[in-house]
Each structure stands twice: as C-alpha cells, then as structure tokens.
Amino acid sequence: MAFGIYIHWPFCKSKCPYCDFNSHVSDRIDHNQWKSSYLKEIDYWASLTQGRVVDTVFFGGGTPSLMKAETVADILAHIQKRWRVANNWEVTLEANPTSFETSKFHDFYAAGVQRVSIGVQSLYEADLKFLGREHSPEQARFAVTQAQKIFSRVSFDLIYARPQQTLQSWKEELSEAIQISKSHINGHMSLYQLTIERGTPFFTRHARADFEMPEQDLAADLFDMTGDMMGAAGMPAYEISNHAVPGQESRHNLGYWRYDDYVGIGPGAHGRLTQGSNKFATRGHRAPDVWLNKVQEFGHGMHPFDMVSPLARYQEALMMGLRLSEGVPVERLIQAYGASIDDILSKDKIASLVKEGILEESQTHLKTTQSGFRCLNAILRYIM
Amino acid sequence: MPSTPLHKIRNFAIIAHIDHGKSTLADRLIQSCGGLSEREMTEQVLDNMDIERERGITIKAQTVRLTYKGADGETYQYNLMDTPGHVDFAYEVSRSLASCEGSLLIVDSTQGVEAQTLANVYQAIDNHHEIIPVINKIDLPAADVEKVRTQIEDVIGIDASDAVCVSGKSGLNVDQLLEAIYKRLPPPKGDATAPTKALLVDSWYDSYLGVVILVRVMDGYLRKGMKVRFMGTGATREIDRVGIFTPKHIVIDELGPGEMGFITAAIKEISETKVGDTITEERHADKVTPLAGFKPSIPMVFCSLFPIDSSEFEKLRDSLGRLALNDASLHYEQESSQALGMGFRCGFLGLLHMEIIQERLEREFDLDLIPTAPSVVYKLDLTDGSKREIYNPVDMPEVTRIKAIYEPWIKATILTPDEYLGGLLKLCEERRGKQINLSYVGNRAMIEYNLPLNEVVFDFYDRLKSISRGYASFDYHVDTFIEGDLVKLDVQVNQEPVDALSMIVHRSQAERRGRHLCERLKDLIPRQLFKIAVQATLGAKIIAREDISAMRKDVTAKCYGGDITRKRKLLDKQKEGKKKMRQFGNVDIPQSAFIAALKMGDEK
C-alpha cells in the first residue's frame, strides 16, 4: 500500500470566491515558527508510522508557492531523516502563476520539488477576474512555460463550466491549453467544472442570482467535449477531472483514489492511516493559530483520531475508486470491508447500471464508464 | 320561568344565500329584542367558529330565544333558527326547517335571487312553512327593490307585494320585520297534557357541558331530572340541564310545547345522539309514536388525506376524531398508500364540507396535509351478482368482474348574468351535462342541468366562477345513480402504479386526463440515472406516455484526500433523504413530486 505525505500551507494572498478549502489571509506569518511546527509534526507522524516508506509528498493549500523555498527544503530534508523514502519518490507543490511565485521556481526545484501544479484556472482575462484570481493570462502562460523549463513534470488546473461559457469558447480555450501543455512531453491537466460550495462568496451570489450556472445538459456536453479533446490530445482522463500523458498521473493523488494511506500535516489536513486491522481518519485543527499552539504544546495539532467503521471503509474505497478510469478492484472493497460485500453491494443494482452503460463489471474490477463519470454522485447514492 | 302559551310563540328559520346578510340581520333582531347589549355584540354572534365568520357561512344550526314586546301590547317568545346556507349542509337545513313553522326569506336587493336561495325555499315550502320575503340591504346605492320583488314572484312564485324591505346593517325597518313575525307566521301546535315528545334537532360537543342537544318540544315538557328515552337509539338518560340561548346560554326549569332550547344529559359522545330522533319521557315511552325521522346524511364526496410529515399520522387520526365529535357526517377510514404513506380516506357531504374539514385540520390542528383528488361514490354490479360501493379508486375490482358501474348524478341550478351563459353552457356540456331547462329571470338566465357528480367535484365550481367572473351562482342536489361508461385511470411510473393518482373517470375524458397527469409528472419528477416512463393506463392499455430522460450530470468535480470524510457524510445524508423517496422500479421518486401533482388542480 502506497504511503503519501500531505503538507498543508494554509495561507493565500487573497481568497478566491469559489474556494472552500482551509485557507486564510494573513499579513504576519512567522515563517520560522511555521517551519519548526511542521518539523515537529513530522516527528510525531514518523513515530506513529515507523517502517513505512514514503512514496509521495504533496504541498497543498492555501498557496504553498508562498512558502519560503528554504522551508520546503527543510521539510523535505526532515522527511528523509525521519522516514525511508522511495528512490523514485514524487514531490509536488501547488503554485500560483503570479510573477512573484514564478520567480521562486528555481529555488523550489533546488529544494527538491520535482513536480508543480499551477492554478491557471482560465486563459481569459474576464474569467480570471470573475474567479477572483490575481494573475493575468500572460502571467499564466509564462508561469507554465517557465515551469516546463525547470521541472520534469508540470501540471496546471483550469476551471470550466463557468457562467455564460459556451461550447465554442471552451473549445478554443482548451485547445490553447492543450498546445501549452504539449510543449512539454510530461503533460498533465486538472480540468474542474466550477461548483458552488456552501460557505463561499459564490454561494451567496449564486443564491441571489447574480449569475447563473450552466444547466445540466450544457455541463454534460462540456464534460463530454473535454474528454474527447483530451483523449485526442494524448492526455486521456485517468480520473473524473484529471488528464495526463500515460505515466504522468499524479501518484500522490492516485493514492487517495486507491484508498492508500496518507498522513496529513498542517492545519485542517486530513489523513487515513491503517494500523493493524483498523483504519483511522485523522484531521488537524483548522485554525492556523490553534494548530500552531497545539503543536507547540503537544507536538502535534491533531484532533483525536476517528476509527473508520468497516462499512465506511467500504464506502470510501468505493466512492474514491469509482472516480478512476482504471476502476476499483473488487478485492480492494472486500479488504476495506473486511468481509464479503455480497450483502452490501446489490448485484441487481450493479446489473441495471451495467445494462444502462453506466458501469462496467469485469472479473476483478468495477469501473465507471465515460458517461457514468458525469453522474457519479447519483450512482453512489443509488448503490450505497 | 314558566313556559309560554303556544299562541305567544313563533318559531322561524332564516334562509338566504351566502352573503345576503343573514347573520347581520339576525344580529340586529337579537339586539332589538335586548338579547345582548351593544357592548356584547360581536359581528355575527351566531357564527361561533372562526371559519364560519371568515367565510360568511353557518355550519351548525343555532337557536336563539328572543322576547319581543309587540305593538299590540303582548309579549311574544320568538325562537330564531339560524340555518346553514350551503347545499352541502342541506341535511342540516332540512332538520332545522322541520322544527319551525315559518321562514324569513332574505334576498339581497343588490344581487337578487340566487340558485341556493331556491333550494332552501323549496325545502321551506316542503315543510309547509309560512314565508315572509325580506328584501335586505336596501340602503345600498345598487339596491333595486322592485326588480328583486318581481324576481321573487317570477322565480319562486310567492307573493312579494308585502315583502319587508330592511337594512340589517343600519337597522332600517327591522321593527316592521319584528311586527310581521307574530302577525304573519303561525304559532306552533302542541299538547301540554300529552306525554312528552321532542325533536332532536342537532347536537354538539361542548368541553364544559358535554354533548349539548338542541330540541324542539312538540308535546308535554322537558324538565331537569326527568328520565327520558331516545326512541331511535333506545338509550335512557336523566336530564341534568334544561336551557335556552339568548344567545347566552341560560338554564331554565322546563321547556314546554312549541318551545325550543337545549338539554344536557351526561352524554359523552355525539354519536349517541341521532339527529331527528324523538325524545320522550321514559315512563310514557310506550304510548308515544315517534316523529317522522330524517334521512341520515350520506357522504357523497371522498378524498384521502395524508400528513406531509408521516410522523403526524397519529395526530391526524386524533384530529379527525375530534372533528367527528361534532360532525356526524364526517366519515373516515385508515388507508395506506405506496406513494404517500399512511392516511385516511374521508367522506364528506359535498365539496364545501370537504374544504372546511381540510381547512379546520390545517388551521385548528396545525397539520400539513396532502389531499388526493376528490372523487365520488360509485355503485357496482359485479358479474357474480353481488353489489358493491366504491369510495376509493384503488378499491376498484378487475374490469372483468364488473357488470355495470353507476355514478351519482346531480340536478344543478345555475343563475347567471346573460353574457356568461354561453361559456357556462359549454362548461356543462364538456362535463357531460344534460340540459333540463333554460329560462330567464329578468336579465339573468337560469339553467338547470343534470350533471355527473364526478365531473363537478373536480374544479367545476372554480371554472364556473372564473367563466362568470364570480357572478354565477350554483346549487345542486344529488338526484340519482345512472349507469356510466366509467373506467379506472392509473398512472404508472416505470410500469408501477402510483396508487394515489388513480382516478375513476368517464371513458370520454380518460385520454385528456391521462395526458395532463403525465405531462405534469414529467415536469415534477427530477431526472434520474435511468430513463423514467410515466404512463397513463386503462387496464393494460396505455393511453398517454411521457419519458423523463436520464440524468446527464451529477458529479463532484474535485475529490482529494481531505474531502473523503465530508463526501461520505454527504452521501449518508442523502441516503437519509431517501426515506422521503418512493421506489418505482429502479428509480426513487421524491414524495414531493406526487404532492405537487395533486396540488396543481386538474387543468390550468
């Protein structure tokens, strides 16, 4: 079972109106204090997971490209000190394409980052503005091009199915994005449809009808077109919203979807950890100050662990696994549940989904079809 | 207070169409006779229930004893009987009228004679009443006394030359009316020396007094402590209270022949008191011939009521029970529906009765209800020679077992300004009506139609009002049962029937109704993983179909390590929501879709 480490940097320069992640805007960040707290929590986690080999590290946020490169370097060095790490370990850092952050790419590379994931979101000025982003299309193009020169692997994100977006305009925008990505052989793109989340400014604005989201059929057409274009460009979807040249999939994220173990370090970071025959869900305190204080006091900023019940393990393995093109091995579901799943997974329901071309069933795997991906929530509601 | 000699007593009813000012005039009569002081007068004192006051209708019969000092120097006892004005309560009207010798016929001088007025007047005539026509609201600018006078003579056929013209609102000429009552109405007959014989006019439950029985004494006396027998039920009780309403309730020693008032006798349930029963003294019971009783009230209109929140089922049961305490005509029976859960099949006297019960349940008992489409009673001859009555479409037997179905037909009277006649005739024809008569009363048309009741229970009254901009008036009584080409229309979702939407319709209407229902459900049922077929069927035959195409998109774009717990909990929560869903084949349909389908009315 793969083993990943997720490091959460909870700060952004500004909050994007669609984002419901644990991110905060702060003028005064004591970088030294943060660094020492991360190192402390690494010690805590390493003591709990002796013998595990680290396959991947992922710096997420927030905006981890706002971290000092030195902090990143020290964290990576500390991880290597506390755990054994795989020879081919994958180290990813999320970055925003402002010029300030782009200028730090060399230093991040020197710190040990091999792969960057850049939050481009759109190549159009007006849409970037709507999404509350701080960069321009030019800065975004430049950031990706720069990254491609420095890092061996580069991914970037786009958000589509935006208000008023047409099939034609997305086709043009995505075509350009594909061109940019293809100038590097190790292409990877995360293409998310905009969703309106509770507790975000967009939620309120949408509720007040300030803007209208694309209706179901258009959103479905946009999704299908995206899949077709990316497939034709040699970057097929390996997950609902993630596309890559084969071999360039994010190994860290695959770990989530394959229901592998990972530890979450930092404010609000989540983890899943197998201990013996049990699986624990872990989460850090969300508020940055609270987390810092807890780490100072106890050596970690975690809430008490929750044991994940066998049924919940099965549900999590299923809902994550069905997001992947490779599907979910039935064996993994049985393992997660710890017993036969015949009683909890209705053969009749699977058969009717297969009949409708929504799922595929092989000897070993359960797989969502291309058209099934569009309705995964409904599928899960139906079979869970 | 000794009882009053017969020749000083006048018992009279007031009959009128809704809004013609009956209650206001009654208030004025009470006030003029000093029954209540100015301070005690609330608007329409006789209508006790909120709903009666708001809707301007009287549901329960009431009596008030007034003491009137006539211009001839004599003091008279007037017993005023306030009767329900609506056709649904025709039964209440008939028993009220049977306890009086005369009626005041109130006609609004700005509106003229209405369909309902006719029905009630005919009942008064059937009861051999002396009738005093009273033309009301003469102080209004739109009043046309002469026209109304002519109408009363033309349409009703009674002499209106000496009609009393009043204004209940201002009190104008109310003194003339009070004089006319003793001069023109006959006193009651009765024998003070004969064994006690009294008519049970109405009864209701009072939380302080128990069951209160409204009586009209024919012969003899009712006194406190007397052992009486209810001849119909055979029950024997001791009277513990004798009284009258002024309208305040006042306990007196006795009620004598010709008098009206109330008794209580430690009775707990209204079902023990049969309206129309004869009350006599126990020791003379064998010597008394009972009075001619009344026809029992038969529910004609049915619908099912389900609580929106299934946990309120018990509360609904209790609430119906409480209402039935005071309403012997309300019938209810437990029912279980696949689409709507547990509820009750209820029988009502008519549409207004149904509406009032629903409104009272929602208002007084704070229930949120889903009523199914109203339906009527059908009589069936089965092939095995047996007979059956159907109150609920789901009880309809297989077609092959049915020899004939009979449906209730009504005789309807509609009065309308001429300009809306065309539209109303069309409405009646569309509803399978058969015209009996068309005549004119001044510039108003009076049409009489035979109509199947099941065409009327839907939205006939609403349509009538909208076609005539509220000017047409409508009244009906159930006439007879006639064999009809009736079929059970079912709605199926993915080949499974939605019981709550089944209805019995005439074959000629089936396709139109079926199409409407399918189209409506198509708009209401959210798209699902699978295609959904909504079909209207007659037996095995599909007469309408709509497809709801499969859902195309419902996915969370992002889901990484931090989202797992939240996402799973969300799915768990949605599974909770599934409890409010009803399963049809491989799809779950929210109950709310069916509720909305039922709420939308027949066709808009």
PDB file of N, CA, C and O in Angstrom, chain B residues 13 81 99-100 110 164 193 273 288 291 332 341 351-352 366 380 385 397 415 424-425 471 482 523 537 569:
ATOM      1  N   ALA B  13     -87.195  30.140  10.856  1.00  0.00           N
ATOM      2  CA  ALA B  13     -85.831  29.988  10.343  1.00  0.00           C
ATOM      3  C   ALA B  13     -85.513  31.160   9.445  1.00  0.00           C
ATOM      4  O   ALA B  13     -86.421  31.836   8.947  1.00  0.00           O
ATOM      5  N   MET B  81     -84.149  30.422  14.354  1.00  0.00           N
ATOM      6  CA  MET B  81     -83.280  29.289  13.999  1.00  0.00           C
ATOM      7  C   MET B  81     -82.375  29.731  12.865  1.00  0.00           C
ATOM      8  O   MET B  81     -82.854  30.126  11.803  1.00  0.00           O
ATOM      9  N   SER B  99     -88.281  22.014  12.443  1.00  0.00           N
ATOM     10  CA  SER B  99     -88.630  22.392  13.809  1.00  0.00           C
ATOM     11  C   SER B  99     -89.266  23.782  13.883  1.00  0.00           C
ATOM     12  O   SER B  99     -89.492  24.293  14.964  1.00  0.00           O
ATOM     13  N   CYS B 100     -89.521  24.366  12.735  1.00  0.00           N
ATOM     14  CA  CYS B 100     -90.133  25.707  12.714  1.00  0.00           C
ATOM     15  C   CYS B 100     -91.441  25.684  11.927  1.00  0.00           C
ATOM     16  O   CYS B 100     -91.700  24.759  11.162  1.00  0.00           O
ATOM     17  N   THR B 110     -79.385  43.947  -3.907  1.00  0.00           N
ATOM     18  CA  THR B 110     -78.404  44.300  -4.940  1.00  0.00           C
ATOM     19  C   THR B 110     -78.026  43.087  -5.780  1.00  0.00           C
ATOM     20  O   THR B 110     -77.411  43.224  -6.821  1.00  0.00           O
ATOM     21  N   VAL B 164     -90.979  42.623   3.321  1.00  0.00           N
ATOM     22  CA  VAL B 164     -90.454  43.639   4.233  1.00  0.00           C
ATOM     23  C   VAL B 164     -89.100  44.087   3.722  1.00  0.00           C
ATOM     24  O   VAL B 164     -88.228  43.258   3.448  1.00  0.00           O
ATOM     25  N   THR B 193    -100.700  18.557  27.723  1.00  0.00           N
ATOM     26  CA  THR B 193    -101.093  17.475  28.619  1.00  0.00           C
ATOM     27  C   THR B 193    -100.668  16.103  28.107  1.00  0.00           C
ATOM     28  O   THR B 193    -100.742  15.110  28.829  1.00  0.00           O
ATOM     29  N   THR B 273     -76.221  10.547  19.950  1.00  0.00           N
ATOM     30  CA  THR B 273     -77.410  11.357  19.709  1.00  0.00           C
ATOM     31  C   THR B 273     -77.667  11.415  18.212  1.00  0.00           C
ATOM     32  O   THR B 273     -76.885  11.969  17.458  1.00  0.00           O
ATOM     33  N   VAL B 288     -96.076   6.648  23.076  1.00  0.00           N
ATOM     34  CA  VAL B 288     -95.726   7.710  22.127  1.00  0.00           C
ATOM     35  C   VAL B 288     -95.335   7.133  20.776  1.00  0.00           C
ATOM     36  O   VAL B 288     -94.577   6.178  20.696  1.00  0.00           O
ATOM     37  N   LEU B 291     -91.755  10.727  16.059  1.00  0.00           N
ATOM     38  CA  LEU B 291     -91.886  11.660  14.940  1.00  0.00           C
ATOM     39  C   LEU B 291     -91.220  11.043  13.715  1.00  0.00           C
ATOM     40  O   LEU B 291     -90.335  10.208  13.837  1.00  0.00           O
ATOM     41  N   TYR B 332     -64.416   8.687   8.165  1.00  0.00           N
ATOM     42  CA  TYR B 332     -63.010   8.479   7.814  1.00  0.00           C
ATOM     43  C   TYR B 332     -62.566   7.072   8.141  1.00  0.00           C
ATOM     44  O   TYR B 332     -63.088   6.443   9.048  1.00  0.00           O
ATOM     45  N   GLY B 341     -47.839   7.084   1.814  1.00  0.00           N
ATOM     46  CA  GLY B 341     -47.750   6.588   3.181  1.00  0.00           C
ATOM     47  C   GLY B 341     -49.119   6.373   3.803  1.00  0.00           C
ATOM     48  O   GLY B 341     -50.100   6.084   3.131  1.00  0.00           O
ATOM     49  N   LEU B 351     -68.465  19.354  -1.590  1.00  0.00           N
ATOM     50  CA  LEU B 351     -67.162  19.995  -1.757  1.00  0.00           C
ATOM     51  C   LEU B 351     -66.846  21.008  -0.670  1.00  0.00           C
ATOM     52  O   LEU B 351     -65.723  21.090  -0.196  1.00  0.00           O
ATOM     53  N   LEU B 352     -67.847  21.786  -0.297  1.00  0.00           N
ATOM     54  CA  LEU B 352     -67.590  22.802   0.716  1.00  0.00           C
ATOM     55  C   LEU B 352     -67.262  22.124   2.051  1.00  0.00           C
ATOM     56  O   LEU B 352     -66.347  22.531   2.759  1.00  0.00           O
ATOM     57  N   ASP B 366     -53.152  22.403  13.147  1.00  0.00           N
ATOM     58  CA  ASP B 366     -51.799  22.676  12.691  1.00  0.00           C
ATOM     59  C   ASP B 366     -51.179  21.493  11.935  1.00  0.00           C
ATOM     60  O   ASP B 366     -50.038  21.119  12.158  1.00  0.00           O
ATOM     61  N   LEU B 380     -71.514  -0.519  -7.841  1.00  0.00           N
ATOM     62  CA  LEU B 380     -71.115  -1.502  -8.832  1.00  0.00           C
ATOM     63  C   LEU B 380     -71.999  -2.734  -8.784  1.00  0.00           C
ATOM     64  O   LEU B 380     -72.349  -3.217  -7.708  1.00  0.00           O
ATOM     65  N   GLY B 385     -73.093 -11.297  -9.483  1.00  0.00           N
ATOM     66  CA  GLY B 385     -74.419 -10.960  -8.994  1.00  0.00           C
ATOM     67  C   GLY B 385     -74.423 -10.094  -7.744  1.00  0.00           C
ATOM     68  O   GLY B 385     -75.454  -9.583  -7.337  1.00  0.00           O
ATOM     69  N   PRO B 397     -62.567  -3.182  -8.504  1.00  0.00           N
ATOM     70  CA  PRO B 397     -62.193  -4.547  -8.882  1.00  0.00           C
ATOM     71  C   PRO B 397     -61.737  -4.621 -10.345  1.00  0.00           C
ATOM     72  O   PRO B 397     -61.879  -3.651 -11.094  1.00  0.00           O
ATOM     73  N   LEU B 415     -77.684  30.225 -11.864  1.00  0.00           N
ATOM     74  CA  LEU B 415     -78.237  31.524 -12.230  1.00  0.00           C
ATOM     75  C   LEU B 415     -77.080  32.410 -12.647  1.00  0.00           C
ATOM     76  O   LEU B 415     -76.080  32.511 -11.940  1.00  0.00           O
ATOM     77  N   LEU B 424     -70.936  29.113 -19.786  1.00  0.00           N
ATOM     78  CA  LEU B 424     -71.383  28.150 -18.785  1.00  0.00           C
ATOM     79  C   LEU B 424     -72.046  26.937 -19.433  1.00  0.00           C
ATOM     80  O   LEU B 424     -71.873  25.813 -18.969  1.00  0.00           O
ATOM     81  N   LEU B 425     -72.786  27.192 -20.529  1.00  0.00           N
ATOM     82  CA  LEU B 425     -73.392  26.056 -21.237  1.00  0.00           C
ATOM     83  C   LEU B 425     -72.290  25.138 -21.758  1.00  0.00           C
ATOM     84  O   LEU B 425     -72.381  23.919 -21.677  1.00  0.00           O
ATOM     85  N   TYR B 471     -70.014  35.955 -10.954  1.00  0.00           N
ATOM     86  CA  TYR B 471     -71.416  36.369 -10.888  1.00  0.00           C
ATOM     87  C   TYR B 471     -72.414  35.219 -10.880  1.00  0.00           C
ATOM     88  O   TYR B 471     -73.537  35.386 -10.441  1.00  0.00           O
ATOM     89  N   ILE B 482     -76.826   6.725 -12.127  1.00  0.00           N
ATOM     90  CA  ILE B 482     -77.040   6.325 -13.514  1.00  0.00           C
ATOM     91  C   ILE B 482     -75.838   5.516 -13.972  1.00  0.00           C
ATOM     92  O   ILE B 482     -74.691   5.848 -13.631  1.00  0.00           O
ATOM     93  N   ASP B 523     -42.833  17.200 -15.574  1.00  0.00           N
ATOM     94  CA  ASP B 523     -42.220  18.435 -15.078  1.00  0.00           C
ATOM     95  C   ASP B 523     -41.798  18.325 -13.625  1.00  0.00           C
ATOM     96  O   ASP B 523     -40.942  19.062 -13.170  1.00  0.00           O
ATOM     97  N   THR B 537     -52.716   4.608 -17.869  1.00  0.00           N
ATOM     98  CA  THR B 537     -53.242   3.362 -18.427  1.00  0.00           C
ATOM     99  C   THR B 537     -54.690   3.142 -18.037  1.00  0.00           C
ATOM    100  O   THR B 537     -55.151   3.580 -16.987  1.00  0.00           O
ATOM    101  N   LYS B 569     -20.028  11.652   4.342  1.00  0.00           N
ATOM    102  CA  LYS B 569     -21.124  12.089   5.204  1.00  0.00           C
ATOM    103  C   LYS B 569     -22.256  12.691   4.379  1.00  0.00           C
ATOM    104  O   LYS B 569     -23.433  12.530   4.693  1.00  0.00           O
TER     105      LYS B 569
END
